[in-house]
PDB file of C-alpha atoms in Angstrom:
ATOM      1  CA  UNK A   1     149.582 135.257  55.739  1.00  0.00           C
ATOM      2  CA  UNK A   2     148.638 133.132  58.667  1.00  0.00           C
ATOM      3  CA  UNK A   3     145.353 131.307  58.985  1.00  0.00           C
ATOM      4  CA  UNK A   4     142.592 133.445  60.433  1.00  0.00           C
ATOM      5  CA  UNK A   5     144.537 136.665  59.933  1.00  0.00           C
ATOM      6  CA  UNK A   6     142.539 139.603  58.613  1.00  0.00           C
ATOM      7  CA  UNK A   7     143.619 142.410  56.314  1.00  0.00           C
ATOM      8  CA  UNK A   8     143.438 144.851  59.224  1.00  0.00           C
ATOM      9  CA  UNK A   9     145.815 142.666  61.303  1.00  0.00           C
ATOM     10  CA  UNK A  10     148.863 143.698  59.232  1.00  0.00           C
ATOM     11  CA  UNK A  11     151.326 145.572  61.421  1.00  0.00           C
ATOM     12  CA  UNK A  12     151.545 149.320  60.720  1.00  0.00           C
ATOM     13  CA  UNK A  13     155.333 149.137  60.292  1.00  0.00           C
ATOM     14  CA  UNK A  14     155.102 146.413  57.632  1.00  0.00           C
ATOM     15  CA  UNK A  15     152.302 148.303  55.918  1.00  0.00           C
ATOM     16  CA  UNK A  16     154.374 151.511  55.916  1.00  0.00           C
ATOM     17  CA  UNK A  17     157.411 149.756  54.417  1.00  0.00           C
ATOM     18  CA  UNK A  18     155.329 148.059  51.706  1.00  0.00           C
ATOM     19  CA  UNK A  19     153.618 151.334  50.842  1.00  0.00           C
ATOM     20  CA  UNK A  20     157.009 153.072  50.586  1.00  0.00           C
ATOM     21  CA  UNK A  21     158.197 150.413  48.120  1.00  0.00           C
ATOM     22  CA  UNK A  22     155.027 150.742  46.061  1.00  0.00           C
ATOM     23  CA  UNK A  23     155.401 154.529  45.946  1.00  0.00           C
ATOM     24  CA  UNK A  24     159.104 154.342  45.057  1.00  0.00           C
ATOM     25  CA  UNK A  25     158.498 151.845  42.234  1.00  0.00           C
ATOM     26  CA  UNK A  26     155.529 153.741  40.790  1.00  0.00           C
ATOM     27  CA  UNK A  27     156.181 156.010  37.813  1.00  0.00           C
ATOM     28  CA  UNK A  28     153.775 158.713  38.977  1.00  0.00           C
ATOM     29  CA  UNK A  29     154.110 158.118  42.713  1.00  0.00           C
ATOM     30  CA  UNK A  30     157.894 158.455  42.800  1.00  0.00           C
ATOM     31  CA  UNK A  31     157.631 162.001  41.408  1.00  0.00           C
ATOM     32  CA  UNK A  32     155.126 163.164  44.016  1.00  0.00           C
ATOM     33  CA  UNK A  33     155.750 164.190  47.607  1.00  0.00           C
ATOM     34  CA  UNK A  34     152.820 162.102  48.850  1.00  0.00           C
ATOM     35  CA  UNK A  35     150.251 159.804  47.291  1.00  0.00           C
ATOM     36  CA  UNK A  36     147.608 157.268  48.261  1.00  0.00           C
ATOM     37  CA  UNK A  37     148.332 153.533  48.059  1.00  0.00           C
ATOM     38  CA  UNK A  38     145.396 151.157  47.836  1.00  0.00           C
ATOM     39  CA  UNK A  39     145.795 147.579  49.060  1.00  0.00           C
ATOM     40  CA  UNK A  40     143.493 144.565  49.187  1.00  0.00           C
ATOM     41  CA  UNK A  41     143.581 140.777  49.164  1.00  0.00           C
ATOM     42  CA  UNK A  42     144.545 139.163  45.882  1.00  0.00           C
ATOM     43  CA  UNK A  43     141.140 137.462  45.624  1.00  0.00           C
ATOM     44  CA  UNK A  44     139.520 140.881  45.445  1.00  0.00           C
ATOM     45  CA  UNK A  45     141.553 141.893  42.375  1.00  0.00           C
ATOM     46  CA  UNK A  46     139.697 141.768  39.087  1.00  0.00           C
ATOM     47  CA  UNK A  47     141.647 141.581  35.844  1.00  0.00           C
ATOM     48  CA  UNK A  48     139.988 141.094  32.469  1.00  0.00           C
ATOM     49  CA  UNK A  49     141.462 140.725  29.005  1.00  0.00           C
ATOM     50  CA  UNK A  50     139.948 144.050  27.883  1.00  0.00           C
ATOM     51  CA  UNK A  51     141.901 146.028  30.503  1.00  0.00           C
ATOM     52  CA  UNK A  52     145.088 147.842  29.625  1.00  0.00           C
ATOM     53  CA  UNK A  53     148.442 146.580  30.837  1.00  0.00           C
ATOM     54  CA  UNK A  54     148.923 147.497  34.483  1.00  0.00           C
ATOM     55  CA  UNK A  55     145.239 148.304  35.045  1.00  0.00           C
ATOM     56  CA  UNK A  56     143.229 146.365  37.613  1.00  0.00           C
ATOM     57  CA  UNK A  57     139.764 146.475  39.104  1.00  0.00           C
ATOM     58  CA  UNK A  58     138.138 145.249  42.289  1.00  0.00           C
ATOM     59  CA  UNK A  59     135.325 142.786  42.822  1.00  0.00           C
ATOM     60  CA  UNK A  60     134.227 144.525  46.024  1.00  0.00           C
ATOM     61  CA  UNK A  61     135.373 148.092  46.648  1.00  0.00           C
ATOM     62  CA  UNK A  62     134.514 147.883  50.353  1.00  0.00           C
ATOM     63  CA  UNK A  63     137.307 145.313  50.850  1.00  0.00           C
ATOM     64  CA  UNK A  64     140.080 147.652  49.732  1.00  0.00           C
ATOM     65  CA  UNK A  65     142.097 149.825  52.114  1.00  0.00           C
ATOM     66  CA  UNK A  66     143.719 153.163  51.353  1.00  0.00           C
ATOM     67  CA  UNK A  67     146.778 154.685  53.015  1.00  0.00           C
ATOM     68  CA  UNK A  68     148.472 158.060  52.515  1.00  0.00           C
ATOM     69  CA  UNK A  69     152.219 157.710  51.969  1.00  0.00           C
ATOM     70  CA  UNK A  70     154.773 160.507  52.351  1.00  0.00           C
ATOM     71  CA  UNK A  71     158.121 160.193  50.579  1.00  0.00           C
ATOM     72  CA  UNK A  72     160.713 158.575  52.869  1.00  0.00           C
ATOM     73  CA  UNK A  73     163.920 157.714  51.021  1.00  0.00           C
ATOM     74  CA  UNK A  74     165.641 156.356  54.137  1.00  0.00           C
ATOM     75  CA  UNK A  75     163.136 153.501  54.439  1.00  0.00           C
ATOM     76  CA  UNK A  76     163.369 152.693  50.726  1.00  0.00           C
ATOM     77  CA  UNK A  77     167.174 152.712  50.805  1.00  0.00           C
ATOM     78  CA  UNK A  78     167.244 150.418  53.864  1.00  0.00           C
ATOM     79  CA  UNK A  79     164.868 147.994  52.172  1.00  0.00           C
ATOM     80  CA  UNK A  80     166.850 148.029  48.919  1.00  0.00           C
ATOM     81  CA  UNK A  81     170.074 147.299  50.827  1.00  0.00           C
ATOM     82  CA  UNK A  82     168.580 144.207  52.440  1.00  0.00           C
ATOM     83  CA  UNK A  83     166.692 143.069  49.339  1.00  0.00           C
ATOM     84  CA  UNK A  84     166.616 139.344  48.672  1.00  0.00           C
ATOM     85  CA  UNK A  85     164.963 138.200  45.440  1.00  0.00           C
ATOM     86  CA  UNK A  86     163.170 134.874  45.563  1.00  0.00           C
ATOM     87  CA  UNK A  87     161.152 133.381  42.718  1.00  0.00           C
ATOM     88  CA  UNK A  88     158.730 130.925  44.337  1.00  0.00           C
ATOM     89  CA  UNK A  89     156.388 128.604  42.465  1.00  0.00           C
ATOM     90  CA  UNK A  90     153.178 130.373  43.466  1.00  0.00           C
ATOM     91  CA  UNK A  91     150.890 127.850  41.791  1.00  0.00           C
ATOM     92  CA  UNK A  92     152.479 124.983  43.729  1.00  0.00           C
ATOM     93  CA  UNK A  93     152.257 126.910  47.006  1.00  0.00           C
ATOM     94  CA  UNK A  94     148.590 127.671  46.425  1.00  0.00           C
ATOM     95  CA  UNK A  95     147.894 124.023  45.546  1.00  0.00           C
ATOM     96  CA  UNK A  96     149.648 122.918  48.768  1.00  0.00           C
ATOM     97  CA  UNK A  97     147.571 125.372  50.781  1.00  0.00           C
ATOM     98  CA  UNK A  98     144.384 124.120  49.102  1.00  0.00           C
ATOM     99  CA  UNK A  99     145.376 120.489  49.750  1.00  0.00           C
ATOM    100  CA  UNK A 100     145.986 121.236  53.440  1.00  0.00           C
ATOM    101  CA  UNK A 101     142.641 123.034  53.670  1.00  0.00           C
ATOM    102  CA  UNK A 102     140.822 120.088  52.062  1.00  0.00           C
ATOM    103  CA  UNK A 103     142.536 117.629  54.437  1.00  0.00           C
ATOM    104  CA  UNK A 104     141.495 119.779  57.386  1.00  0.00           C
ATOM    105  CA  UNK A 105     137.897 119.842  56.139  1.00  0.00           C
ATOM    106  CA  UNK A 106     137.879 116.029  55.750  1.00  0.00           C
ATOM    107  CA  UNK A 107     139.236 115.575  59.288  1.00  0.00           C
ATOM    108  CA  UNK A 108     136.594 117.928  60.688  1.00  0.00           C
ATOM    109  CA  UNK A 109     133.850 115.999  58.889  1.00  0.00           C
ATOM    110  CA  UNK A 110     135.186 112.689  60.229  1.00  0.00           C
ATOM    111  CA  UNK A 111     135.304 113.947  63.819  1.00  0.00           C
ATOM    112  CA  UNK A 112     131.805 115.417  63.475  1.00  0.00           C
ATOM    113  CA  UNK A 113     130.486 112.118  62.087  1.00  0.00           C
ATOM    114  CA  UNK A 114     132.141 110.199  64.943  1.00  0.00           C
ATOM    115  CA  UNK A 115     130.588 112.554  67.495  1.00  0.00           C
ATOM    116  CA  UNK A 116     127.161 112.184  65.913  1.00  0.00           C
ATOM    117  CA  UNK A 117     127.524 108.387  65.909  1.00  0.00           C
ATOM    118  CA  UNK A 118     128.424 108.411  69.622  1.00  0.00           C
ATOM    119  CA  UNK A 119     125.439 110.649  70.387  1.00  0.00           C
ATOM    120  CA  UNK A 120     123.177 108.305  68.405  1.00  0.00           C
ATOM    121  CA  UNK A 121     124.472 105.319  70.410  1.00  0.00           C
ATOM    122  CA  UNK A 122     123.826 107.176  73.676  1.00  0.00           C
ATOM    123  CA  UNK A 123     120.301 108.103  72.619  1.00  0.00           C
ATOM    124  CA  UNK A 124     119.586 104.519  71.560  1.00  0.00           C
ATOM    125  CA  UNK A 125     120.905 103.171  74.883  1.00  0.00           C
ATOM    126  CA  UNK A 126     118.792 105.680  76.848  1.00  0.00           C
ATOM    127  CA  UNK A 127     115.727 104.774  74.799  1.00  0.00           C
ATOM    128  CA  UNK A 128     116.337 101.066  75.556  1.00  0.00           C
ATOM    129  CA  UNK A 129     116.523 101.826  79.277  1.00  0.00           C
ATOM    130  CA  UNK A 130     113.256 103.785  79.176  1.00  0.00           C
ATOM    131  CA  UNK A 131     111.382 101.164  77.187  1.00  0.00           C
ATOM    132  CA  UNK A 132     109.642  98.132  78.718  1.00  0.00           C
ATOM    133  CA  UNK A 133     111.137  95.667  76.263  1.00  0.00           C
ATOM    134  CA  UNK A 134     113.666  94.430  78.801  1.00  0.00           C
ATOM    135  CA  UNK A 135     110.872  93.684  81.278  1.00  0.00           C
ATOM    136  CA  UNK A 136     108.893  91.685  78.761  1.00  0.00           C
ATOM    137  CA  UNK A 137     111.251  88.766  78.465  1.00  0.00           C
ATOM    138  CA  UNK A 138     109.574  85.455  77.654  1.00  0.00           C
ATOM    139  CA  UNK A 139     111.948  83.259  79.690  1.00  0.00           C
ATOM    140  CA  UNK A 140     110.889  84.334  83.149  1.00  0.00           C
ATOM    141  CA  UNK A 141     107.132  84.311  82.537  1.00  0.00           C
ATOM    142  CA  UNK A 142     105.030  81.294  83.394  1.00  0.00           C
ATOM    143  CA  UNK A 143     101.345  80.780  82.568  1.00  0.00           C
ATOM    144  CA  UNK A 144     100.456  78.714  85.671  1.00  0.00           C
TER     145      UNK A 144
END
């Protein structure tokens, strides 16, 4: 997923193909003509040790989406023909993403601090120009 992309930004074609795979690999769903597939972000999934194997819950039910899927074997067969299995190190990928996010936050804070420092210098310079301190120099004043 790209940065700033929302759950509703997923293309309908990709969503349809993913839902077909979920339906085809489901024990109950593969037997039915049509079924609903629920999808959400992984952060919204809630899994506790008391739950049965394969059961999940949701932290916020309003963040889940539901789609009706009709059986379409042609799509599933096409996807199975072009299947490529990859076993990525998900923990390392998430740590990299978190590291990049932290670096971005640090850079934003540095630029904000630099901007605030420049603004402070400008305000100080303007205050010096408005004050009479520069006119009250001791060198040019004589008491005669």
